[in-house]
Every structure is written in C-alpha cells, then in structure tokens.
Coordinates of C-alpha atoms in Angstrom, one line a residue:
X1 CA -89.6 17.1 77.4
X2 CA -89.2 14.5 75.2
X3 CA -86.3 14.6 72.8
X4 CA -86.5 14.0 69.2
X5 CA -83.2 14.6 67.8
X6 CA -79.6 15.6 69.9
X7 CA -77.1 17.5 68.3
X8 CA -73.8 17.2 69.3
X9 CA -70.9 19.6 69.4
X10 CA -67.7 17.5 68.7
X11 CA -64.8 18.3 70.2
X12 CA -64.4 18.7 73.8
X13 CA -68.0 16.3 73.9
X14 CA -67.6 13.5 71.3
X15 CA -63.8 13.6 71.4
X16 CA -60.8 15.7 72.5
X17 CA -58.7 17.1 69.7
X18 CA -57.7 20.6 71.1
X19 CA -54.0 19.1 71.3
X20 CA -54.0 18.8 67.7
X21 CA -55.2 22.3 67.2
X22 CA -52.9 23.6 70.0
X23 CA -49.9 22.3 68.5
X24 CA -51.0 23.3 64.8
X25 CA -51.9 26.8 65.7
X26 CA -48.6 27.1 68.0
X27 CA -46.7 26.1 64.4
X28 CA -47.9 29.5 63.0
X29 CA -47.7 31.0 65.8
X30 CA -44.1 30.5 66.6
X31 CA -43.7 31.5 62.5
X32 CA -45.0 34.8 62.8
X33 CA -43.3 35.3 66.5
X34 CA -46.5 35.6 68.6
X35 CA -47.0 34.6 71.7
X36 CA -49.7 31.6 71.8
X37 CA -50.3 29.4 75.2
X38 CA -52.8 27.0 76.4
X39 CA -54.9 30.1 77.9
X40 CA -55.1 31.7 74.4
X41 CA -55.6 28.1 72.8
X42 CA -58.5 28.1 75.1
X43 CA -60.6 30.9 73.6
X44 CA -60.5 29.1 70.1
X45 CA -63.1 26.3 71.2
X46 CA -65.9 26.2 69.1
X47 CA -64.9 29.2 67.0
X48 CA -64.5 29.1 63.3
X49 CA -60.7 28.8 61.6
X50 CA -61.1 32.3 60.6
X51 CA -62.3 33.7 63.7
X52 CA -59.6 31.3 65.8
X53 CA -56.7 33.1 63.7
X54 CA -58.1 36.8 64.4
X55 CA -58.1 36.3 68.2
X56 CA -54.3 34.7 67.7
X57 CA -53.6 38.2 65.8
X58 CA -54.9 40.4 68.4
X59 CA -51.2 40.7 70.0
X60 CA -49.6 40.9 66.2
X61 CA -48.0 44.1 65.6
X62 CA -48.1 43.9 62.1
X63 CA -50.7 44.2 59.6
X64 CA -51.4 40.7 57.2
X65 CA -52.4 40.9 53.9
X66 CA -55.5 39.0 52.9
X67 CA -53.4 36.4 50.6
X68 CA -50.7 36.0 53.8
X69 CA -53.8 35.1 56.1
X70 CA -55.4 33.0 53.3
X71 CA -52.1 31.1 54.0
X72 CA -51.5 30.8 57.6
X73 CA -55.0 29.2 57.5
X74 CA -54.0 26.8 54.9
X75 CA -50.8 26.1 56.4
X76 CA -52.9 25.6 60.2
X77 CA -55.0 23.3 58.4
X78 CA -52.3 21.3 56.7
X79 CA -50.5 20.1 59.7
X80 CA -54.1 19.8 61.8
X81 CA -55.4 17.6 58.9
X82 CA -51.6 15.4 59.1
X83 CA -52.1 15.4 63.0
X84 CA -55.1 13.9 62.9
X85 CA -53.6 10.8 62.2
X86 CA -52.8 10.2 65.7
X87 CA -56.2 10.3 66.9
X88 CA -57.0 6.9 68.4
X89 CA -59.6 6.0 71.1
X90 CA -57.9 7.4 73.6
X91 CA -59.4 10.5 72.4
X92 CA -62.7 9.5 72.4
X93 CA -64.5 11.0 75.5
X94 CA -65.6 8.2 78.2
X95 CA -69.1 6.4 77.1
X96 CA -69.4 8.0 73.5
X97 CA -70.0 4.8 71.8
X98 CA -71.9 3.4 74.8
X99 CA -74.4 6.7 74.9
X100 CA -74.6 7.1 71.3
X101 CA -75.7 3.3 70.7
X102 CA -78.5 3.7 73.7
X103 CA -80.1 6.9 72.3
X104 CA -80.1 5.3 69.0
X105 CA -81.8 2.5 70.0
X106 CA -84.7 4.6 71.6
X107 CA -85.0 5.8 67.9
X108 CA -83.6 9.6 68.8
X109 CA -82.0 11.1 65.7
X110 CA -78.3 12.1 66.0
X111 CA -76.4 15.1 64.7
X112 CA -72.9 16.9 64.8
X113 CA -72.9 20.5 64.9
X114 CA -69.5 21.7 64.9
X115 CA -67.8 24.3 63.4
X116 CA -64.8 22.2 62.2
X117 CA -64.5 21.7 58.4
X118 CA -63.0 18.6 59.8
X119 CA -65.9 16.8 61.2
X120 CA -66.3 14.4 59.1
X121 CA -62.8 13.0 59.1
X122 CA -62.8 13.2 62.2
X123 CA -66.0 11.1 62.9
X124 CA -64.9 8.2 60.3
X125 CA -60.9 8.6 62.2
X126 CA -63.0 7.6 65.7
X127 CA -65.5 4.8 64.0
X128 CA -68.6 7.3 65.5
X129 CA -69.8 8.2 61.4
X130 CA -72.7 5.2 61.6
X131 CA -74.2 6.8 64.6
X132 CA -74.9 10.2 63.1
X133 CA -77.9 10.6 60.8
X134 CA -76.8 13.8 60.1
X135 CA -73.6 16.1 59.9
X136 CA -73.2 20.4 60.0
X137 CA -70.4 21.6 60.3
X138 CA -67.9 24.3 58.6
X139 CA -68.4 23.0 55.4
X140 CA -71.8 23.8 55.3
X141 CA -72.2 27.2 57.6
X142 CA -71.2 30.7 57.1
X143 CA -71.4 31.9 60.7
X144 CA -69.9 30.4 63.9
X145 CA -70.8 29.7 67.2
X146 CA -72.8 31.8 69.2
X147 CA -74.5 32.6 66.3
X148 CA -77.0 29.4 65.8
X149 CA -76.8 28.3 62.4
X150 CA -75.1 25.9 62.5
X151 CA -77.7 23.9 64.9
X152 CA -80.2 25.5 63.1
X153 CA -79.1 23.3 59.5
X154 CA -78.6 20.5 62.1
X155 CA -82.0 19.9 62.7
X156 CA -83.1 20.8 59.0
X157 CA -81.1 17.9 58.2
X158 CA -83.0 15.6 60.7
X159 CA -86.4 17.1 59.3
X160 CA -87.0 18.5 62.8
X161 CA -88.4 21.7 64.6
X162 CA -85.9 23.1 66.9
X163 CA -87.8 23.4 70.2
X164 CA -87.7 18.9 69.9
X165 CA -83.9 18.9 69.7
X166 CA -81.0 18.8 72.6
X167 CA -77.8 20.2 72.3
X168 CA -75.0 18.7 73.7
X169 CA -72.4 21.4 74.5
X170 CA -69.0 22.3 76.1
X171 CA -68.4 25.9 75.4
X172 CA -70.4 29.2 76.8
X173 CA -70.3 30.1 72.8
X174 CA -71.8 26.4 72.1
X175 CA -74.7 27.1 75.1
X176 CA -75.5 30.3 73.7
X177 CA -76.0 29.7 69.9
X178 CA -78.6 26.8 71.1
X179 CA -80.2 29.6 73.1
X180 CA -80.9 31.5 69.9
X181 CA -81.7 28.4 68.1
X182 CA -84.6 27.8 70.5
X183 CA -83.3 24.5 71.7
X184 CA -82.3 22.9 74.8
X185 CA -78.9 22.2 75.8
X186 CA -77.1 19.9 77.9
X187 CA -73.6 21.5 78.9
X188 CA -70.8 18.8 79.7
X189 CA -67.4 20.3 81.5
X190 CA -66.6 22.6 83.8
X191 CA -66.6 25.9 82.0
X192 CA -69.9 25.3 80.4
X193 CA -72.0 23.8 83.4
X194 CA -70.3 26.8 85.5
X195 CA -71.9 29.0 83.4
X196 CA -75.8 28.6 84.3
X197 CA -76.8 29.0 80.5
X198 CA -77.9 25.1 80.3
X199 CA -81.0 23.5 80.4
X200 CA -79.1 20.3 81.5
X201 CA -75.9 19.7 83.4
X202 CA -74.4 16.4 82.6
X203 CA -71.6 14.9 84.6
X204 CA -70.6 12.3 82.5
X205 CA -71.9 12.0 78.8
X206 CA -73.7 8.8 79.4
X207 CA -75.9 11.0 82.0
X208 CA -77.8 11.7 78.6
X209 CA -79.1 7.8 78.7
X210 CA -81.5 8.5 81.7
X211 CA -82.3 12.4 80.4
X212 CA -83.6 11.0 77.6
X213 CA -85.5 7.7 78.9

C-alpha cells in the first residue's frame, strides 16, 4: 500500500504532554477531594475534555451542576493552557522532526488528528506547525476517539479518500476510530502495539521512513 496522506495523533506520538494534563486534572481533582493517580490519568489519552472529566467523576459522590462542570473544565484548561509553557524539546518524541521532514519530502501529506483543542498551540510551542498541511482536532469535531471523525475531517482536509491514508496511533481508542474510518494505522507504544488492532507496529517513529518508501 502506498500511502498518500498520514494522520497523526499528537500526544503520546508527536510529543508527550500527559504530565501537563496529569498535573492540571490532579488541580481539580484535589479541589473537589477525588482521588486521581497516574492509573486513572491513564484512561484520559485520546479522550475528549468532557469525556476526560466524566471518567474523573465516576468515584464523585456528589452530583455537579452543569454550570459547576462548565467550570472545572475551564479551570482544567486554564492551568493546562499556562503549563504548556514548559513544553520544550525534551518533549518532542525521538525522530519527530527527522520522520516528518523525510515523509514530506516523498511528497506524503501530513495531518494531526487529535482530540485536544490545544493542537495547534501545541504544534507552533514544538516548531512541528510547517510540517502539517493540515490540522483536526477539538476545535473542529463533536465526537471523540473511538468514534472516527475526527480522522475522517483529517483526510477531508488533505482532499483525500480514506482507504490512502495512515494513522499513526498510541491509544486502543486511537487504533479503533481508524478502524471505523477505513484506514490503516500504525500503532506506536506498548499499550497500542499490545493490542493486535494495527495494521502496522512501529518501534520507533522513524520506522515510518522505510513503511512508507
């Protein structure tokens, strides 16, 4: 199969943030006395902000109105947004500027799809925004991973059919929404190659070089 256009899920892929939303969920967390870990952190990856706050709630006692949730998700965002700040290439996962300069140069188009709002703050933070030709993310998607829109809009955006795209994924949630977007994936990390939903298992990211050649 040759490959027309790779859409990339960001975080925990392009660049490793999950820190900054441990430590910004675990704010509101601690303010609303619930119990929040790096195991419960762990089922938020690749799921919406709205979604990510519901599992949180799931050992909350009380009942939030909408208004007080509306809140908690600004406030989560707030202090993720200031965190960001910190991101420096030591965040950047191994090769990303290496692979995504190669697949560009074979004249494969190149998208996020990411359920972050973020995204794009994220991508100019890193120096990766000149790479991409296109960008879906939160801002632009009503439904999160597994459900597939969000690589669905990807490849609208790069004016491209589906079954000539590769998605690049870390998450089972990530693995399965390509699945129902009839594309090919490439899963990256433990949890996702572990999984057996892939088309491709990379071991590093620049393993995508000689997939695509």
């Amino acid at each position: 199969m040759t490959y027309q256009g790779i859409i990339f899920d960001l975080d925990g892929v392009l660049c490793y943030t999950d820190r900054l939303h441990y430590l910004a969920w675990k704010g509101i967390a601690d303010e609303l006395g619930i119990f929040f870990d790096e195991t419960v952190n762990h089922r938020l990856r690749g799921v919406s902000r709205r979604e990510s706050f519901n599992i949180i709630l799931e050992s909350y006692d009380k009942e939030l109105t909408e208004a007080e949730i509306e809140e908690c998700l600004r406030k989560k965002n707030e202090h993720y947004v200031q965190l960001l700040a910190t991101l420096g290439d030591e965040d950047l996962a191994e090769g990303a500027f290496e692979t995504l300069a190669a697949l560009r140069a074979m004249g494969i188009k190149l998208a996020v799809g990411s359920s972050s709002r973020n995204a794009p703050t994220i991508l100019r933070r890193l120096g990766l925004t000149p790479y991409f030709d296109a960008v879906s993310d939160g801002n632009n998607i009503t439904k999160s991973k597994p459900d597939p829109e969000v690589f669905v809009m990807a490849a609208e955006f790069l004016d491209l059919q589906p079954a000539r795209c590769l998605v690049v994924e870390d998450a089972v949630a990530g693995l399965i929404a390509a699945r129902e977007a009839n594309m090919d994936s490439a899963a990256i990390g433990d949890e996702a190659v572990g999984s057996g939903l892939a088309t491709h298992a990379l071991g590093t990211l620049t393993d995508l070089i000689d997939l695509c050649k």
